[in-house]
Amino acid sequence: MKHDVKVIKHPLVDCHLTTLRDKATSGAGFRQAVKMLSTLLAYEATANLKTTVRPVETPIVTCDGHDLNRRVGLVPILRAGVAMVEPMLDLIPTSEVWHLGMYRDEATAQPVHYYSKLPEDSPVDVAFVLDPMLATGGSALMAIDSIKKWGVTEIKMLSIIASPEGIARLQNECPEVQVHTCVVDQRLNEDHFIVPGLGDAGDRIFNTIG
Ligand code: PRP
């Protein structure tokens, strides 16, 4: 695996991933596990965020404190990416949230772009693309393309589960984008679903299965 793909290795990640994979997990349980894993992904993906130092008065003495000095943008891909927003906002309350709407055409597996809230100027300093699933990589690439056109130069992709095919595509087509994921699964099947995978994250998050 190339250095620009970070896969979290942690026993708690393994346990929460098992909750996501289990088809018996309820919608509530699925959403909770997505939150936990998003927080862990965010912790890793924000490790190089720059801060400025300022004095802070504790009840005892004055010491160095830190403020985030970068404009952070969260770009969730509708629908499933929405579930990753709250845990990121909890960590970085000043983040701006810019939604992108995309779905995969069932027949072609090509992404269809149906909504964009991205502005035309004033790009953020760093953008985090949020989507629990990176399958063919088509949706992520389309999102990254829009964010680049906005003018953002530092983009990170956060997915909970990824396929080798999706990772390879991002590495080939936008190697400057760092990918953070909890696991790289075995493969895509003939329907372009991740195997073993977790099904359709959007449906499971929003109770729209069947
Ligand atoms: C899923 C998933 C990603 C996309 C991944 O969304 O949440 O957005 O597919 O597939 P890709 O890497 O092959 O593009 P889906 O199309 O099911 O839309 P939904 O979230 O609205 O259900």
mmCIF file of N, CA, C and O in Angstrom, residues 66-161:
data_model
loop_
_atom_site.group_PDB
_atom_site.id
_atom_site.type_symbol
_atom_site.label_atom_id
_atom_site.label_comp_id
_atom_site.label_asym_id
_atom_site.label_seq_id
_atom_site.Cartn_x
_atom_site.Cartn_y
_atom_site.Cartn_z
ATOM 1 N N HIS A 66 -3.200 26.576 22.293
ATOM 2 C CA HIS A 66 -3.174 26.397 20.828
ATOM 3 C C HIS A 66 -4.536 26.692 20.231
ATOM 4 O O HIS A 66 -5.569 26.291 20.779
ATOM 5 N N ASP A 67 -4.526 27.401 19.103
ATOM 6 C CA ASP A 67 -5.750 27.632 18.331
ATOM 7 C C ASP A 67 -5.547 27.089 16.932
ATOM 8 O O ASP A 67 -4.455 27.221 16.355
ATOM 9 N N LEU A 68 -6.615 26.511 16.385
ATOM 10 C CA LEU A 68 -6.568 26.062 14.991
ATOM 11 C C LEU A 68 -6.507 27.301 14.114
ATOM 12 O O LEU A 68 -7.306 28.228 14.296
ATOM 13 N N ASN A 69 -5.569 27.328 13.179
ATOM 14 C CA ASN A 69 -5.466 28.532 12.356
ATOM 15 C C ASN A 69 -5.783 28.275 10.894
ATOM 16 O O ASN A 69 -5.367 29.006 10.014
ATOM 17 N N ARG A 70 -6.504 27.198 10.616
ATOM 18 C CA ARG A 70 -6.841 26.880 9.238
ATOM 19 C C ARG A 70 -8.357 26.786 9.081
ATOM 20 O O ARG A 70 -9.052 26.343 9.991
ATOM 21 N N ARG A 71 -8.820 27.198 7.918
ATOM 22 C CA ARG A 71 -10.247 27.018 7.621
ATOM 23 C C ARG A 71 -10.460 25.580 7.163
ATOM 24 O O ARG A 71 -9.897 25.139 6.173
ATOM 25 N N VAL A 72 -11.285 24.878 7.906
ATOM 26 C CA VAL A 72 -11.527 23.460 7.624
ATOM 27 C C VAL A 72 -12.903 23.303 6.991
ATOM 28 O O VAL A 72 -13.897 23.837 7.498
ATOM 29 N N GLY A 73 -12.943 22.583 5.877
ATOM 30 C CA GLY A 73 -14.222 22.293 5.223
ATOM 31 C C GLY A 73 -14.522 20.809 5.286
ATOM 32 O O GLY A 73 -13.646 19.982 5.020
ATOM 33 N N LEU A 74 -15.753 20.480 5.666
ATOM 34 C CA LEU A 74 -16.208 19.090 5.626
ATOM 35 C C LEU A 74 -17.122 18.966 4.413
ATOM 36 O O LEU A 74 -18.040 19.782 4.245
ATOM 37 N N VAL A 75 -16.853 17.989 3.576
ATOM 38 C CA VAL A 75 -17.671 17.819 2.373
ATOM 39 C C VAL A 75 -18.290 16.421 2.390
ATOM 40 O O VAL A 75 -17.694 15.459 1.868
ATOM 41 N N PRO A 76 -19.452 16.274 3.023
ATOM 42 C CA PRO A 76 -20.108 14.970 3.035
ATOM 43 C C PRO A 76 -20.786 14.697 1.700
ATOM 44 O O PRO A 76 -21.398 15.584 1.111
ATOM 45 N N ILE A 77 -20.643 13.450 1.233
ATOM 46 C CA ILE A 77 -21.359 13.036 0.020
ATOM 47 C C ILE A 77 -22.679 12.408 0.452
ATOM 48 O O ILE A 77 -22.695 11.412 1.198
ATOM 49 N N LEU A 78 -23.775 13.036 0.017
ATOM 50 C CA LEU A 78 -25.109 12.511 0.338
ATOM 51 C C LEU A 78 -25.274 11.140 -0.347
ATOM 52 O O LEU A 78 -24.808 10.981 -1.483
ATOM 53 N N ARG A 79 -25.915 10.256 0.353
ATOM 54 C CA ARG A 79 -26.506 10.478 1.664
ATOM 55 C C ARG A 79 -25.591 10.060 2.817
ATOM 56 O O ARG A 79 -25.574 10.657 3.876
ATOM 57 N N ALA A 80 -24.875 8.936 2.629
ATOM 58 C CA ALA A 80 -24.248 8.293 3.782
ATOM 59 C C ALA A 80 -23.210 9.167 4.485
ATOM 60 O O ALA A 80 -23.028 9.066 5.702
ATOM 61 N N GLY A 81 -22.571 10.054 3.738
ATOM 62 C CA GLY A 81 -21.551 10.902 4.344
ATOM 63 C C GLY A 81 -22.080 11.805 5.438
ATOM 64 O O GLY A 81 -21.326 12.254 6.315
ATOM 65 N N VAL A 82 -23.393 12.050 5.405
ATOM 66 C CA VAL A 82 -24.000 12.925 6.422
ATOM 67 C C VAL A 82 -23.759 12.380 7.831
ATOM 68 O O VAL A 82 -23.557 13.144 8.777
ATOM 69 N N ALA A 83 -23.735 11.057 7.966
ATOM 70 C CA ALA A 83 -23.566 10.451 9.295
ATOM 71 C C ALA A 83 -22.171 10.690 9.861
ATOM 72 O O ALA A 83 -21.936 10.477 11.049
ATOM 73 N N MET A 84 -21.236 11.116 9.027
ATOM 74 C CA MET A 84 -19.867 11.367 9.504
ATOM 75 C C MET A 84 -19.648 12.828 9.889
ATOM 76 O O MET A 84 -18.588 13.184 10.411
ATOM 77 N N VAL A 85 -20.646 13.668 9.649
ATOM 78 C CA VAL A 85 -20.464 15.106 9.884
ATOM 79 C C VAL A 85 -20.418 15.431 11.382
ATOM 80 O O VAL A 85 -19.521 16.142 11.847
ATOM 81 N N GLU A 86 -21.384 14.922 12.116
ATOM 82 C CA GLU A 86 -21.482 15.305 13.542
ATOM 83 C C GLU A 86 -20.216 14.963 14.334
ATOM 84 O O GLU A 86 -19.704 15.818 15.074
ATOM 85 N N PRO A 87 -19.675 13.742 14.195
ATOM 86 C CA PRO A 87 -18.438 13.465 14.940
ATOM 87 C C PRO A 87 -17.279 14.376 14.545
ATOM 88 O O PRO A 87 -16.453 14.736 15.386
ATOM 89 N N MET A 88 -17.229 14.782 13.278
ATOM 90 C CA MET A 88 -16.154 15.709 12.870
ATOM 91 C C MET A 88 -16.409 17.098 13.438
ATOM 92 O O MET A 88 -15.487 17.789 13.876
ATOM 93 N N LEU A 89 -17.677 17.511 13.417
ATOM 94 C CA LEU A 89 -18.004 18.835 13.980
ATOM 95 C C LEU A 89 -17.762 18.873 15.479
ATOM 96 O O LEU A 89 -17.394 19.918 16.023
ATOM 97 N N ASP A 90 -17.952 17.742 16.128
ATOM 98 C CA ASP A 90 -17.668 17.685 17.569
ATOM 99 C C ASP A 90 -16.185 17.962 17.818
ATOM 100 O O ASP A 90 -15.824 18.648 18.780
ATOM 101 N N LEU A 91 -15.332 17.436 16.942
ATOM 102 C CA LEU A 91 -13.880 17.624 17.109
ATOM 103 C C LEU A 91 -13.429 19.006 16.651
ATOM 104 O O LEU A 91 -12.537 19.606 17.243
ATOM 105 N N ILE A 92 -14.041 19.498 15.566
ATOM 106 C CA ILE A 92 -13.654 20.804 15.002
ATOM 107 C C ILE A 92 -14.929 21.626 14.834
ATOM 108 O O ILE A 92 -15.524 21.682 13.745
ATOM 109 N N PRO A 93 -15.382 22.267 15.905
ATOM 110 C CA PRO A 93 -16.693 22.938 15.876
ATOM 111 C C PRO A 93 -16.785 24.071 14.862
ATOM 112 O O PRO A 93 -17.884 24.438 14.450
ATOM 113 N N THR A 94 -15.638 24.633 14.467
ATOM 114 C CA THR A 94 -15.680 25.747 13.507
ATOM 115 C C THR A 94 -15.662 25.275 12.046
ATOM 116 O O THR A 94 -15.647 26.106 11.131
ATOM 117 N N SER A 95 -15.671 23.980 11.820
ATOM 118 C CA SER A 95 -15.647 23.475 10.435
ATOM 119 C C SER A 95 -16.834 24.000 9.647
ATOM 120 O O SER A 95 -17.947 24.125 10.167
ATOM 121 N N GLU A 96 -16.587 24.281 8.378
ATOM 122 C CA GLU A 96 -17.671 24.631 7.464
ATOM 123 C C GLU A 96 -18.141 23.330 6.804
ATOM 124 O O GLU A 96 -17.317 22.486 6.461
ATOM 125 N N VAL A 97 -19.432 23.196 6.620
ATOM 126 C CA VAL A 97 -19.960 21.970 6.003
ATOM 127 C C VAL A 97 -20.575 22.307 4.653
ATOM 128 O O VAL A 97 -21.493 23.142 4.574
ATOM 129 N N TRP A 98 -20.029 21.688 3.613
ATOM 130 C CA TRP A 98 -20.483 21.944 2.236
ATOM 131 C C TRP A 98 -20.935 20.621 1.635
ATOM 132 O O TRP A 98 -20.123 19.750 1.352
ATOM 133 N N HIS A 99 -22.255 20.490 1.419
ATOM 134 C CA HIS A 99 -22.798 19.197 0.979
ATOM 135 C C HIS A 99 -22.683 18.990 -0.537
ATOM 136 O O HIS A 99 -22.853 19.936 -1.312
ATOM 137 N N LEU A 100 -22.436 17.735 -0.890
ATOM 138 C CA LEU A 100 -22.495 17.321 -2.303
ATOM 139 C C LEU A 100 -23.451 16.139 -2.395
ATOM 140 O O LEU A 100 -23.372 15.216 -1.591
ATOM 141 N N GLY A 101 -24.335 16.182 -3.372
ATOM 142 C CA GLY A 101 -25.276 15.074 -3.553
ATOM 143 C C GLY A 101 -24.880 14.215 -4.742
ATOM 144 O O GLY A 101 -24.713 14.728 -5.851
ATOM 145 N N MET A 102 -24.705 12.915 -4.478
ATOM 146 C CA MET A 102 -24.376 11.979 -5.562
ATOM 147 C C MET A 102 -25.001 10.636 -5.266
ATOM 148 O O MET A 102 -25.096 10.248 -4.104
ATOM 149 N N TYR A 103 -25.425 9.944 -6.294
ATOM 150 C CA TYR A 103 -25.806 8.538 -6.115
ATOM 151 C C TYR A 103 -25.216 7.751 -7.270
ATOM 152 O O TYR A 103 -24.925 8.325 -8.330
ATOM 153 N N ARG A 104 -25.057 6.466 -7.046
ATOM 154 C CA ARG A 104 -24.518 5.600 -8.088
ATOM 155 C C ARG A 104 -25.655 5.044 -8.919
ATOM 156 O O ARG A 104 -26.588 4.454 -8.372
ATOM 157 N N ASP A 105 -25.578 5.251 -10.217
ATOM 158 C CA ASP A 105 -26.570 4.663 -11.105
ATOM 159 C C ASP A 105 -26.473 3.142 -10.979
ATOM 160 O O ASP A 105 -25.391 2.580 -11.137
ATOM 161 N N GLU A 106 -27.601 2.468 -10.688
ATOM 162 C CA GLU A 106 -27.546 1.030 -10.403
ATOM 163 C C GLU A 106 -27.099 0.213 -11.605
ATOM 164 O O GLU A 106 -26.446 -0.813 -11.455
ATOM 165 N N ALA A 107 -27.440 0.674 -12.798
ATOM 166 C CA ALA A 107 -27.101 -0.104 -13.994
ATOM 167 C C ALA A 107 -25.633 0.065 -14.375
ATOM 168 O O ALA A 107 -24.958 -0.901 -14.743
ATOM 169 N N THR A 108 -25.112 1.280 -14.260
ATOM 170 C CA THR A 108 -23.758 1.549 -14.764
ATOM 171 C C THR A 108 -22.713 1.680 -13.660
ATOM 172 O O THR A 108 -21.512 1.646 -13.939
ATOM 173 N N ALA A 109 -23.158 1.864 -12.417
ATOM 174 C CA ALA A 109 -22.277 2.132 -11.259
ATOM 175 C C ALA A 109 -21.551 3.466 -11.396
ATOM 176 O O ALA A 109 -20.624 3.746 -10.642
ATOM 177 N N GLN A 110 -22.013 4.288 -12.355
ATOM 178 C CA GLN A 110 -21.404 5.614 -12.502
ATOM 179 C C GLN A 110 -22.080 6.597 -11.545
ATOM 180 O O GLN A 110 -23.306 6.543 -11.360
ATOM 181 N N PRO A 111 -21.313 7.511 -10.953
ATOM 182 C CA PRO A 111 -21.936 8.477 -10.043
ATOM 183 C C PRO A 111 -22.767 9.516 -10.802
ATOM 184 O O PRO A 111 -22.374 9.934 -11.892
ATOM 185 N N VAL A 112 -23.877 9.879 -10.209
ATOM 186 C CA VAL A 112 -24.726 10.931 -10.765
ATOM 187 C C VAL A 112 -24.713 12.086 -9.773
ATOM 188 O O VAL A 112 -25.050 11.905 -8.599
ATOM 189 N N HIS A 113 -24.300 13.247 -10.240
ATOM 190 C CA HIS A 113 -24.155 14.420 -9.381
ATOM 191 C C HIS A 113 -25.483 15.183 -9.404
ATOM 192 O O HIS A 113 -25.898 15.652 -10.449
ATOM 193 N N TYR A 114 -26.156 15.282 -8.250
ATOM 194 C CA TYR A 114 -27.475 15.930 -8.288
ATOM 195 C C TYR A 114 -27.581 17.163 -7.396
ATOM 196 O O TYR A 114 -28.588 17.856 -7.406
ATOM 197 N N TYR A 115 -26.534 17.449 -6.608
ATOM 198 C CA TYR A 115 -26.628 18.618 -5.718
ATOM 199 C C TYR A 115 -25.234 19.085 -5.346
ATOM 200 O O TYR A 115 -24.355 18.264 -5.069
ATOM 201 N N SER A 116 -25.029 20.387 -5.352
ATOM 202 C CA SER A 116 -23.750 20.917 -4.872
ATOM 203 C C SER A 116 -23.980 22.217 -4.138
ATOM 204 O O SER A 116 -24.630 23.126 -4.647
ATOM 205 N N LYS A 117 -23.439 22.296 -2.954
ATOM 206 C CA LYS A 117 -23.527 23.520 -2.161
ATOM 207 C C LYS A 117 -22.175 24.238 -2.163
ATOM 208 O O LYS A 117 -22.005 25.239 -1.470
ATOM 209 N N LEU A 118 -21.211 23.714 -2.932
ATOM 210 C CA LEU A 118 -19.890 24.344 -2.937
ATOM 211 C C LEU A 118 -19.978 25.750 -3.523
ATOM 212 O O LEU A 118 -20.599 25.943 -4.571
ATOM 213 N N PRO A 119 -19.333 26.722 -2.881
ATOM 214 C CA PRO A 119 -19.319 28.076 -3.436
ATOM 215 C C PRO A 119 -18.319 28.164 -4.597
ATOM 216 O O PRO A 119 -17.605 27.205 -4.878
ATOM 217 N N GLU A 120 -18.277 29.311 -5.249
ATOM 218 C CA GLU A 120 -17.379 29.431 -6.403
ATOM 219 C C GLU A 120 -16.027 30.032 -6.028
ATOM 220 O O GLU A 120 -15.093 30.002 -6.830
ATOM 221 N N ASP A 121 -15.935 30.636 -4.838
ATOM 222 C CA ASP A 121 -14.651 31.230 -4.447
ATOM 223 C C ASP A 121 -14.418 31.029 -2.952
ATOM 224 O O ASP A 121 -15.166 30.318 -2.287
ATOM 225 N N SER A 122 -13.395 31.696 -2.431
ATOM 226 C CA SER A 122 -13.018 31.571 -1.014
ATOM 227 C C SER A 122 -12.879 30.123 -0.568
ATOM 228 O O SER A 122 -13.594 29.665 0.338
ATOM 229 N N PRO A 123 -11.970 29.385 -1.211
ATOM 230 C CA PRO A 123 -11.817 27.975 -0.810
ATOM 231 C C PRO A 123 -11.283 27.841 0.605
ATOM 232 O O PRO A 123 -10.541 28.704 1.084
ATOM 233 N N VAL A 124 -11.678 26.769 1.257
ATOM 234 C CA VAL A 124 -11.137 26.481 2.593
ATOM 235 C C VAL A 124 -9.671 26.073 2.455
ATOM 236 O O VAL A 124 -9.188 25.784 1.351
ATOM 237 N N ASP A 125 -8.961 26.040 3.581
ATOM 238 C CA ASP A 125 -7.547 25.649 3.553
ATOM 239 C C ASP A 125 -7.385 24.142 3.376
ATOM 240 O O ASP A 125 -6.463 23.676 2.716
ATOM 241 N N VAL A 126 -8.271 23.411 3.998
ATOM 242 C CA VAL A 126 -8.201 21.947 3.892
ATOM 243 C C VAL A 126 -9.628 21.399 3.860
ATOM 244 O O VAL A 126 -10.487 21.848 4.624
ATOM 245 N N ALA A 127 -9.859 20.452 2.953
ATOM 246 C CA ALA A 127 -11.197 19.852 2.835
ATOM 247 C C ALA A 127 -11.123 18.362 3.144
ATOM 248 O O ALA A 127 -10.206 17.663 2.683
ATOM 249 N N PHE A 128 -12.089 17.903 3.922
ATOM 250 C CA PHE A 128 -12.211 16.482 4.240
ATOM 251 C C PHE A 128 -13.464 15.953 3.547
ATOM 252 O O PHE A 128 -14.575 16.390 3.878
ATOM 253 N N VAL A 129 -13.264 15.062 2.591
ATOM 254 C CA VAL A 129 -14.406 14.446 1.912
ATOM 255 C C VAL A 129 -14.882 13.288 2.773
ATOM 256 O O VAL A 129 -14.077 12.437 3.175
ATOM 257 N N LEU A 130 -16.182 13.269 3.068
ATOM 258 C CA LEU A 130 -16.724 12.255 3.976
ATOM 259 C C LEU A 130 -17.683 11.328 3.233
ATOM 260 O O LEU A 130 -18.687 11.793 2.671
ATOM 261 N N ASP A 131 -17.354 10.059 3.217
ATOM 262 C CA ASP A 131 -18.254 9.044 2.661
ATOM 263 C C ASP A 131 -17.841 7.710 3.252
ATOM 264 O O ASP A 131 -16.666 7.323 3.126
ATOM 265 N N PRO A 132 -18.746 6.993 3.912
ATOM 266 C CA PRO A 132 -18.328 5.734 4.540
ATOM 267 C C PRO A 132 -17.774 4.715 3.561
ATOM 268 O O PRO A 132 -16.993 3.863 3.944
ATOM 269 N N MET A 133 -18.201 4.796 2.274
ATOM 270 C CA MET A 133 -17.823 3.747 1.325
ATOM 271 C C MET A 133 -17.049 4.284 0.133
ATOM 272 O O MET A 133 -17.475 5.238 -0.511
ATOM 273 N N LEU A 134 -15.941 3.622 -0.164
ATOM 274 C CA LEU A 134 -15.172 3.909 -1.374
ATOM 275 C C LEU A 134 -15.176 2.605 -2.170
ATOM 276 O O LEU A 134 -14.433 1.679 -1.855
ATOM 277 N N ALA A 135 -16.058 2.519 -3.149
ATOM 278 C CA ALA A 135 -16.211 1.258 -3.903
ATOM 279 C C ALA A 135 -15.430 1.347 -5.213
ATOM 280 O O ALA A 135 -14.237 1.071 -5.250
ATOM 281 N N THR A 136 -16.074 1.809 -6.289
ATOM 282 C CA THR A 136 -15.315 1.993 -7.541
ATOM 283 C C THR A 136 -14.445 3.243 -7.461
ATOM 284 O O THR A 136 -13.527 3.419 -8.260
ATOM 285 N N GLY A 137 -14.799 4.153 -6.538
ATOM 286 C CA GLY A 137 -14.074 5.423 -6.416
ATOM 287 C C GLY A 137 -14.668 6.528 -7.268
ATOM 288 O O GLY A 137 -14.228 7.674 -7.199
ATOM 289 N N GLY A 138 -15.696 6.189 -8.047
ATOM 290 C CA GLY A 138 -16.280 7.187 -8.951
ATOM 291 C C GLY A 138 -16.861 8.390 -8.217
ATOM 292 O O GLY A 138 -16.626 9.547 -8.609
ATOM 293 N N SER A 139 -17.601 8.140 -7.142
ATOM 294 C CA SER A 139 -18.216 9.249 -6.394
ATOM 295 C C SER A 139 -17.137 10.122 -5.756
ATOM 296 O O SER A 139 -17.204 11.359 -5.808
ATOM 297 N N ALA A 140 -16.136 9.492 -5.155
ATOM 298 C CA ALA A 140 -15.064 10.250 -4.497
ATOM 299 C C ALA A 140 -14.322 11.114 -5.512
ATOM 300 O O ALA A 140 -14.039 12.289 -5.255
ATOM 301 N N LEU A 141 -14.025 10.540 -6.680
ATOM 302 C CA LEU A 141 -13.295 11.307 -7.692
ATOM 303 C C LEU A 141 -14.106 12.492 -8.188
ATOM 304 O O LEU A 141 -13.570 13.583 -8.413
ATOM 305 N N MET A 142 -15.405 12.276 -8.342
ATOM 306 C CA MET A 142 -16.260 13.371 -8.796
ATOM 307 C C MET A 142 -16.296 14.480 -7.738
ATOM 308 O O MET A 142 -16.243 15.668 -8.059
ATOM 309 N N ALA A 143 -16.350 14.082 -6.475
ATOM 310 C CA ALA A 143 -16.355 15.064 -5.385
ATOM 311 C C ALA A 143 -15.025 15.818 -5.341
ATOM 312 O O ALA A 143 -14.987 17.049 -5.233
ATOM 313 N N ILE A 144 -13.937 15.076 -5.446
ATOM 314 C CA ILE A 144 -12.603 15.691 -5.386
ATOM 315 C C ILE A 144 -12.427 16.677 -6.539
ATOM 316 O O ILE A 144 -11.867 17.769 -6.365
ATOM 317 N N ASP A 145 -12.934 16.307 -7.698
ATOM 318 C CA ASP A 145 -12.839 17.196 -8.864
ATOM 319 C C ASP A 145 -13.556 18.522 -8.587
ATOM 320 O O ASP A 145 -13.034 19.605 -8.863
ATOM 321 N N SER A 146 -14.746 18.435 -7.999
ATOM 322 C CA SER A 146 -15.508 19.659 -7.681
ATOM 323 C C SER A 146 -14.757 20.515 -6.661
ATOM 324 O O SER A 146 -14.735 21.744 -6.764
ATOM 325 N N ILE A 147 -14.155 19.850 -5.681
ATOM 326 C CA ILE A 147 -13.450 20.580 -4.616
ATOM 327 C C ILE A 147 -12.187 21.251 -5.167
ATOM 328 O O ILE A 147 -11.852 22.380 -4.803
ATOM 329 N N LYS A 148 -11.521 20.557 -6.089
ATOM 330 C CA LYS A 148 -10.342 21.164 -6.743
ATOM 331 C C LYS A 148 -10.769 22.390 -7.541
ATOM 332 O O LYS A 148 -10.081 23.418 -7.538
ATOM 333 N N LYS A 149 -11.882 22.287 -8.242
ATOM 334 C CA LYS A 149 -12.360 23.426 -9.039
ATOM 335 C C LYS A 149 -12.703 24.611 -8.139
ATOM 336 O O LYS A 149 -12.617 25.767 -8.555
ATOM 337 N N TRP A 150 -13.111 24.334 -6.927
ATOM 338 C CA TRP A 150 -13.399 25.390 -5.949
ATOM 339 C C TRP A 150 -12.093 26.111 -5.569
ATOM 340 O O TRP A 150 -12.105 27.256 -5.132
ATOM 341 N N GLY A 151 -10.952 25.410 -5.736
ATOM 342 C CA GLY A 151 -9.666 26.030 -5.441
ATOM 343 C C GLY A 151 -8.954 25.469 -4.229
ATOM 344 O O GLY A 151 -7.917 25.998 -3.815
ATOM 345 N N VAL A 152 -9.491 24.406 -3.663
ATOM 346 C CA VAL A 152 -8.858 23.815 -2.477
ATOM 347 C C VAL A 152 -7.634 23.005 -2.909
ATOM 348 O O VAL A 152 -7.699 22.226 -3.862
ATOM 349 N N THR A 153 -6.524 23.202 -2.219
ATOM 350 C CA THR A 153 -5.289 22.515 -2.603
ATOM 351 C C THR A 153 -4.964 21.324 -1.682
ATOM 352 O O THR A 153 -4.203 20.451 -2.050
ATOM 353 N N GLU A 154 -5.535 21.316 -0.484
ATOM 354 C CA GLU A 154 -5.287 20.175 0.413
ATOM 355 C C GLU A 154 -6.607 19.441 0.650
ATOM 356 O O GLU A 154 -7.536 19.994 1.267
ATOM 357 N N ILE A 155 -6.671 18.238 0.135
ATOM 358 C CA ILE A 155 -7.922 17.459 0.214
ATOM 359 C C ILE A 155 -7.602 16.095 0.805
ATOM 360 O O ILE A 155 -6.619 15.450 0.418
ATOM 361 N N LYS A 156 -8.439 15.669 1.744
ATOM 362 C CA LYS A 156 -8.268 14.333 2.330
ATOM 363 C C LYS A 156 -9.592 13.578 2.200
ATOM 364 O O LYS A 156 -10.658 14.167 2.408
ATOM 365 N N MET A 157 -9.476 12.310 1.864
ATOM 366 C CA MET A 157 -10.649 11.451 1.697
ATOM 367 C C MET A 157 -10.796 10.568 2.920
ATOM 368 O O MET A 157 -9.859 9.851 3.284
ATOM 369 N N LEU A 158 -11.948 10.617 3.585
ATOM 370 C CA LEU A 158 -12.192 9.771 4.745
ATOM 371 C C LEU A 158 -13.293 8.769 4.401
ATOM 372 O O LEU A 158 -14.444 9.172 4.160
ATOM 373 N N SER A 159 -12.918 7.494 4.343
ATOM 374 C CA SER A 159 -13.931 6.456 4.110
ATOM 375 C C SER A 159 -13.755 5.403 5.179
ATOM 376 O O SER A 159 -12.628 5.125 5.609
ATOM 377 N N ILE A 160 -14.843 4.826 5.629
ATOM 378 C CA ILE A 160 -14.736 3.803 6.667
ATOM 379 C C ILE A 160 -14.292 2.478 6.064
ATOM 380 O O ILE A 160 -13.485 1.759 6.632
ATOM 381 N N ILE A 161 -14.828 2.180 4.877
ATOM 382 C CA ILE A 161 -14.492 0.917 4.221
ATOM 383 C C ILE A 161 -14.151 1.219 2.759
ATOM 384 O O ILE A 161 -14.807 2.053 2.133
#
